[in-house]
Amino acid sequence: MVSNSSHRKSFIDSSIKTARLYGFQGLDFSWGSANTSSDMSNMAALFQEWQAAIDSETGQSKLILTAAVPYSQYSESSTYPIDSLRTNLNWLHVNAFDLYMPKWQNFTRAHAALYDPTRNRNTDFGIESWINGGLPANKLVLGLPLYGYAWTLVNPRDNTIGAPASGPAISKSGQISYKDIRNYIQSYGATLVYNATFVVNYCTVGTTWIGFDDVEVVKVKVSFAKERKLLGYFVWQVPYDDNWLLSQTAVDVNGENGTEKKGRLSLIIILIPVIGILILIGALKYYIRRTKNKKKDTEYKAKNSKSKANLVTKAGDFNNNAPNLMDYRFSDIEVATNRFSFENKLGEGGYGPVYKGKLSYSSYLM
């Protein structure tokens, strides 16, 4: 899309139209696979054209334009177009997480480490790279993950950060929400460890090692954002929290020194586009499903109109004696109609829905 100017225009026009239709305050762009210099050049052009289109609107409040970016300005083979980001975007959501994952690394690690004395893959280095590259600190919003990752240890006795691991634990990817981590710790009575070098919490149960951000980590990270004079912070994602524990911790820390109002506003502004997008996705899914169901219903009505007419003729008068009628158990009917599925529904009769079904001995009922 971004490599073609006409495609970019179509995308820009439709995104603005959608934002206005649903009353969004702004738009948040995410392109996780951008990597080459060509990608970055096209991204810069997109943001310039996008902002120009927003500026050209009249008679309406100006839309906010933001983007989600990695922890650092550096990709594998290029760098992000900082000049375009600074000029055309209101702020950036820095995804300072998923730096390490059990599917890709065969050793335990803090996936959202604030610091790392041995490597540059950490939040502190990433934020510095954006600022040193020319992006103002007040255009950066720090991401706080409300989830962690579980590794399977090679040796349960070797369970520190950097311990050998054989892959994910608990789930296919190893990802586990904060509320599920809390339940896991309570269920198994695991001991929680806080590592100040990386700024991460972790626990071990047998061969399962889980690294995540708990209350201590959130406090340090929000303080870090304040010290670096970043615009704010955001959490990903809200349903993963445990009764708002981490979210409230972030608000409490951010509210110190008389800045509570500003901190709350930053979080609300960031969440509004996400909520709007989720609503839009839900609405689209509902519309598509409804359209498909209507189409199927029409097809079934057309296909079975003759057969239903014949059934009415053959059925006779149910008020009179009908010696040829057979009795069926409800459980048999439920199985035959595939739990009264939509695909087996013929339509509506005088006594309610009419279904067709196939019995186990190859007979049909309707």
Coordinates of C-alpha atoms in Angstrom, one line a residue:
M1 CA 0.0 0.0 0.0
V2 CA 2.6 2.6 1.1
S3 CA 4.8 2.2 -2.0
N4 CA 2.0 3.4 -4.3
S5 CA 0.9 7.1 -4.1
S6 CA -2.7 6.4 -5.3
H7 CA -3.0 3.5 -2.8
R8 CA -1.7 5.8 -0.1
K9 CA -4.3 8.4 -1.0
S10 CA -7.1 5.9 -0.9
F11 CA -5.9 4.7 2.5
I12 CA -5.6 8.2 3.9
D13 CA -9.1 9.3 2.6
S14 CA -10.8 6.2 4.0
S15 CA -9.1 6.4 7.4
I16 CA -10.1 10.0 7.8
K17 CA -13.7 9.2 6.7
T18 CA -13.9 6.3 9.2
A19 CA -12.5 8.5 12.0
R20 CA -15.1 11.2 11.3
L21 CA -17.9 8.6 10.9
Y22 CA -17.3 7.1 14.3
G23 CA -16.3 10.3 16.1
F24 CA -12.7 9.3 16.8
Q25 CA -10.3 11.9 18.2
G26 CA -7.5 10.5 16.1
L27 CA -5.7 7.7 14.2
D28 CA -2.9 5.4 15.4
F29 CA -0.7 3.8 12.7
S30 CA 1.2 0.5 13.2
W31 CA 3.5 -1.1 10.7
G32 CA 5.5 -3.8 12.6
S33 CA 7.3 -5.2 9.6
A34 CA 8.8 -2.0 8.3
N35 CA 12.5 -2.7 7.9
T36 CA 14.2 -1.6 4.7
S37 CA 15.2 1.9 3.6
S38 CA 12.5 1.8 1.0
D39 CA 9.9 1.0 3.7
M40 CA 11.1 4.0 5.7
S41 CA 11.0 6.4 2.8
N42 CA 7.5 5.3 1.9
M43 CA 6.5 5.6 5.5
A44 CA 7.8 9.2 5.6
A45 CA 5.8 10.0 2.5
L46 CA 2.6 8.5 4.0
F47 CA 2.9 10.6 7.1
Q48 CA 3.5 13.8 5.2
E49 CA 0.5 13.2 2.9
W50 CA -1.7 12.0 5.8
Q51 CA -1.0 15.1 7.9
A52 CA -1.6 17.3 4.8
A53 CA -5.0 15.7 4.3
I54 CA -5.8 16.3 8.0
D55 CA -4.7 19.9 7.8
S56 CA -6.9 20.5 4.7
E57 CA -10.1 19.7 6.6
T58 CA -12.2 22.6 7.5
G59 CA -14.9 23.2 10.0
Q60 CA -13.9 20.3 12.3
S61 CA -11.5 19.7 15.2
K62 CA -8.1 18.5 14.0
L63 CA -7.5 14.8 14.1
I64 CA -4.6 13.5 16.2
L65 CA -2.2 11.4 14.2
T66 CA 0.1 8.9 16.1
A67 CA 2.1 5.8 15.3
A68 CA 3.3 2.7 17.2
V69 CA 7.1 2.1 16.8
P70 CA 9.6 -0.3 18.2
Y71 CA 11.7 0.3 21.3
S72 CA 14.5 1.8 19.2
Q73 CA 14.7 4.0 16.1
Y74 CA 16.9 1.3 14.5
S75 CA 15.5 -1.5 12.4
E76 CA 17.6 -4.5 11.2
S77 CA 18.7 -2.7 8.0
S78 CA 17.6 0.9 8.3
T79 CA 16.4 3.7 10.7
Y80 CA 13.0 5.2 11.1
P81 CA 12.4 8.6 9.3
I82 CA 12.7 10.8 12.4
D83 CA 12.2 14.1 10.5
S84 CA 8.9 13.0 9.2
L85 CA 7.8 11.5 12.5
R86 CA 8.7 14.7 14.3
T87 CA 7.0 17.0 11.8
N88 CA 3.8 15.0 11.0
L89 CA 2.9 13.0 14.2
N90 CA 1.5 14.2 17.5
W91 CA 3.4 11.5 19.4
L92 CA 4.8 8.0 19.2
H93 CA 3.8 4.9 21.1
V94 CA 7.1 3.2 22.0
N95 CA 6.5 -0.6 22.1
A96 CA 9.2 -1.3 24.7
F97 CA 8.3 -5.0 25.0
D98 CA 8.6 -8.3 23.2
L99 CA 12.4 -7.7 23.1
Y100 CA 12.9 -11.4 23.8
M101 CA 10.5 -14.2 23.4
P102 CA 10.8 -17.9 24.3
K103 CA 9.9 -18.9 20.7
W104 CA 13.1 -17.2 19.4
Q105 CA 15.6 -17.2 22.3
N106 CA 16.8 -20.4 24.0
F107 CA 17.5 -18.6 27.3
T108 CA 15.4 -16.7 29.8
R109 CA 15.3 -12.9 29.5
A110 CA 13.3 -9.8 30.5
H111 CA 11.2 -9.2 27.5
A112 CA 10.6 -5.6 28.5
A113 CA 13.9 -4.8 30.4
L114 CA 14.4 -1.2 31.4
Y115 CA 18.2 -1.7 31.5
D116 CA 20.6 -4.4 30.4
P117 CA 24.3 -4.1 31.2
T118 CA 25.3 -6.6 28.5
R119 CA 23.2 -5.7 25.5
N120 CA 21.6 -2.7 23.8
R121 CA 18.2 -4.3 23.6
N122 CA 16.5 -2.5 26.4
T123 CA 14.1 0.4 27.0
D124 CA 16.7 2.9 28.3
F125 CA 18.9 2.4 25.2
G126 CA 15.8 2.6 22.9
I127 CA 14.5 5.8 24.3
E128 CA 17.9 7.4 24.1
S129 CA 18.2 6.4 20.5
W130 CA 15.0 8.2 19.6
I131 CA 16.0 11.3 21.5
N132 CA 19.6 11.3 20.2
G133 CA 18.2 10.9 16.7
G134 CA 16.3 14.2 16.9
L135 CA 12.9 13.2 18.3
P136 CA 11.8 15.4 21.3
A137 CA 11.2 13.5 24.5
N138 CA 7.8 15.1 24.8
K139 CA 6.7 13.2 21.7
L140 CA 7.5 9.8 23.2
V141 CA 4.9 7.7 25.1
L142 CA 6.3 4.7 26.9
G143 CA 4.6 1.3 26.6
L144 CA 4.0 -0.8 29.8
P145 CA 3.2 -4.5 29.0
L146 CA 0.5 -6.1 31.2
Y147 CA 1.8 -9.6 30.4
G148 CA 4.9 -11.6 30.6
Y149 CA 6.5 -14.7 29.0
A150 CA 7.0 -18.2 30.3
W151 CA 10.1 -20.3 29.4
T152 CA 10.8 -24.0 30.0
L153 CA 14.1 -24.3 31.8
V154 CA 16.6 -26.9 30.8
N155 CA 17.7 -27.2 34.4
P156 CA 15.2 -26.1 37.2
R157 CA 18.2 -25.3 39.5
D158 CA 19.6 -22.8 37.0
N159 CA 16.8 -20.3 37.0
T160 CA 18.3 -16.9 36.9
I161 CA 18.0 -14.4 34.0
G162 CA 19.9 -15.8 31.1
A163 CA 19.4 -19.4 32.1
P164 CA 19.3 -22.0 29.3
A165 CA 15.7 -22.8 28.1
S166 CA 14.2 -25.1 25.6
G167 CA 11.2 -23.0 24.5
P168 CA 7.8 -21.6 25.7
A169 CA 5.9 -22.9 28.7
I170 CA 2.2 -22.7 29.7
S171 CA 1.0 -21.5 26.3
K172 CA 2.1 -22.0 22.7
S173 CA 3.9 -18.7 22.5
G174 CA 4.7 -18.5 26.2
Q175 CA 2.8 -15.3 26.6
I176 CA 0.7 -15.0 29.7
S177 CA -1.4 -12.1 31.0
Y178 CA -0.6 -10.4 34.3
K179 CA -3.8 -11.6 35.9
D180 CA -3.1 -15.2 34.9
I181 CA 0.5 -14.8 36.2
R182 CA -0.9 -13.7 39.6
N183 CA -3.3 -16.7 39.7
Y184 CA -0.4 -19.0 38.8
I185 CA 1.8 -17.7 41.6
Q186 CA -1.0 -18.0 44.1
S187 CA -2.0 -21.5 42.9
Y188 CA 1.6 -22.9 43.1
G189 CA 2.9 -20.7 46.0
A190 CA 5.8 -19.5 43.8
T191 CA 8.4 -17.1 45.2
L192 CA 8.6 -13.8 43.4
V193 CA 12.0 -12.3 42.7
Y194 CA 12.7 -8.6 41.7
N195 CA 15.8 -8.0 39.7
A196 CA 16.9 -4.3 39.9
T197 CA 19.7 -4.7 37.3
F198 CA 17.2 -5.4 34.5
V199 CA 14.1 -4.1 36.3
V200 CA 12.0 -7.2 36.0
N201 CA 10.1 -9.6 38.2
Y202 CA 10.3 -13.4 37.7
C203 CA 9.2 -16.6 39.4
T204 CA 10.0 -20.3 39.0
V205 CA 7.8 -23.3 39.4
G206 CA 9.7 -26.5 38.5
T207 CA 10.9 -26.1 35.0
T208 CA 8.6 -23.1 34.3
W209 CA 10.2 -19.6 34.4
I210 CA 8.0 -16.5 34.1
G211 CA 9.4 -13.0 33.6
F212 CA 7.0 -10.0 33.8
D213 CA 6.4 -6.5 35.1
D214 CA 4.9 -6.4 38.6
V215 CA 4.1 -3.4 40.8
E216 CA 7.8 -2.6 41.6
V217 CA 8.7 -2.5 37.9
V218 CA 5.8 -0.3 36.9
K219 CA 6.8 2.2 39.6
V220 CA 10.3 2.4 38.3
K221 CA 9.2 2.7 34.7
V222 CA 6.7 5.5 35.3
S223 CA 9.4 7.3 37.3
F224 CA 11.8 6.8 34.5
A225 CA 9.3 8.3 32.0
K226 CA 8.9 11.3 34.3
E227 CA 12.6 11.8 34.8
R228 CA 13.2 11.7 31.0
K229 CA 10.3 14.1 30.5
L230 CA 8.4 11.8 28.2
L231 CA 4.9 12.7 27.2
G232 CA 3.4 9.9 29.1
Y233 CA 2.8 6.1 29.1
F234 CA 0.3 3.6 27.9
V235 CA -0.5 0.0 28.9
W236 CA -1.0 -3.0 26.6
Q237 CA -3.4 -4.3 27.0
V238 CA -6.1 -3.3 29.6
P239 CA -7.9 -6.6 29.9
Y240 CA -4.7 -8.3 31.0
D241 CA -4.5 -6.3 34.2
D242 CA -5.6 -7.8 37.5
N243 CA -8.4 -5.7 38.9
W244 CA -6.6 -2.5 37.7
L245 CA -3.6 -3.1 40.0
L246 CA -0.8 -2.2 37.6
S247 CA -2.8 0.6 35.9
Q248 CA -3.6 2.2 39.2
T249 CA 0.0 1.8 40.3
A250 CA 1.1 3.8 37.3
V251 CA -1.5 6.5 37.9
D252 CA -0.4 6.8 41.6
V253 CA 3.3 7.2 40.7
N254 CA 2.5 9.6 37.9
G255 CA 0.3 11.6 40.3
E256 CA 3.2 12.4 42.7
N257 CA 4.6 15.9 42.8
G258 CA 1.3 17.4 41.7
T259 CA 1.2 16.0 38.2
E260 CA -1.7 13.6 38.7
K261 CA -4.1 15.4 36.4
K262 CA -1.6 15.5 33.5
G263 CA -0.8 11.8 34.0
R264 CA -4.4 10.8 33.9
L265 CA -5.0 12.9 30.8
S266 CA -2.1 11.3 28.9
L267 CA -3.4 7.8 29.6
I268 CA -7.0 8.6 28.6
I269 CA -5.9 10.2 25.3
I270 CA -3.9 7.2 24.4
L271 CA -6.7 4.7 25.2
I272 CA -9.4 6.5 23.2
P273 CA -8.1 5.6 19.7
V274 CA -7.7 1.9 20.8
I275 CA -11.2 1.8 22.1
G276 CA -12.5 3.3 19.0
I277 CA -10.7 0.9 16.8
L278 CA -12.0 -2.1 18.8
I279 CA -15.5 -0.7 18.4
L280 CA -15.1 -0.4 14.7
I281 CA -13.7 -3.9 14.3
G282 CA -16.6 -5.3 16.3
A283 CA -19.1 -3.4 14.2
L284 CA -17.5 -4.6 11.0
K285 CA -17.5 -8.2 12.1
Y286 CA -21.2 -7.9 13.1
Y287 CA -22.1 -6.4 9.7
I288 CA -20.2 -9.0 7.8
R289 CA -21.7 -11.8 9.8
R290 CA -25.2 -10.4 9.5
T291 CA -24.8 -10.0 5.7
K292 CA -23.6 -13.6 5.3
N293 CA -26.5 -14.9 7.4
K294 CA -29.0 -13.0 5.4
K295 CA -27.5 -14.4 2.2
K296 CA -27.6 -18.0 3.6
D297 CA -31.2 -17.5 4.8
T298 CA -32.3 -16.3 1.3
E299 CA -30.5 -19.3 -0.4
Y300 CA -32.1 -21.8 2.0
K301 CA -35.6 -20.2 1.6
A302 CA -35.3 -20.4 -2.2
K303 CA -33.8 -23.9 -2.2
N304 CA -36.3 -25.4 0.2
S305 CA -39.5 -23.6 -0.8
K306 CA -40.8 -26.5 -2.8
S307 CA -39.8 -29.1 -0.3
K308 CA -41.5 -27.2 2.5
A309 CA -44.7 -26.8 0.4
N310 CA -44.7 -30.6 -0.2
L311 CA -44.1 -31.2 3.5
V312 CA -47.2 -29.1 4.4
T313 CA -49.3 -31.1 1.9
K314 CA -48.0 -34.5 3.2
A315 CA -48.1 -33.7 6.9
G316 CA -51.9 -33.7 7.1
D317 CA -54.0 -32.4 10.0
F318 CA -52.1 -32.7 13.3
N319 CA -55.4 -32.3 15.1
N320 CA -56.6 -35.6 13.7
N321 CA -55.3 -39.0 14.4
A322 CA -52.1 -39.7 12.5
P323 CA -51.1 -43.4 12.9
N324 CA -47.9 -43.1 10.9
L325 CA -46.3 -40.4 13.1
M326 CA -43.0 -41.5 14.8
D327 CA -41.8 -40.3 18.2
Y328 CA -38.2 -39.0 18.6
R329 CA -36.3 -38.1 21.7
F330 CA -35.1 -34.5 22.1
S331 CA -31.5 -35.7 22.2
D332 CA -31.9 -37.5 18.9
I333 CA -33.3 -34.4 17.3
E334 CA -30.6 -32.2 18.7
V335 CA -27.9 -34.4 17.2
A336 CA -29.7 -34.7 13.8
T337 CA -30.0 -31.0 13.5
N338 CA -26.4 -30.3 14.6
R339 CA -27.7 -28.5 17.7
F340 CA -30.4 -26.7 15.7
S341 CA -27.7 -25.0 13.6
F342 CA -28.5 -22.2 11.2
E343 CA -27.4 -24.4 8.3
N344 CA -30.1 -26.8 9.1
K345 CA -32.9 -24.2 9.5
L346 CA -35.5 -24.3 6.8
G347 CA -37.5 -21.3 8.0
E348 CA -40.3 -20.3 10.3
G349 CA -43.5 -22.2 10.7
G350 CA -46.7 -21.5 12.6
Y351 CA -45.3 -23.3 15.7
G352 CA -41.8 -21.8 15.5
P353 CA -38.5 -22.6 13.6
V354 CA -38.4 -25.5 11.2
Y355 CA -35.3 -27.6 10.9
K356 CA -34.1 -30.5 8.8
G357 CA -31.9 -33.2 10.2
K358 CA -30.3 -36.6 9.4
L359 CA -30.6 -39.5 11.8
S360 CA -27.8 -41.9 12.5
Y361 CA -29.6 -44.6 10.5
S362 CA -29.7 -42.4 7.3
S363 CA -33.4 -41.3 7.7
Y364 CA -34.2 -37.6 7.4
L365 CA -36.6 -35.7 9.6
M366 CA -38.0 -32.2 9.2

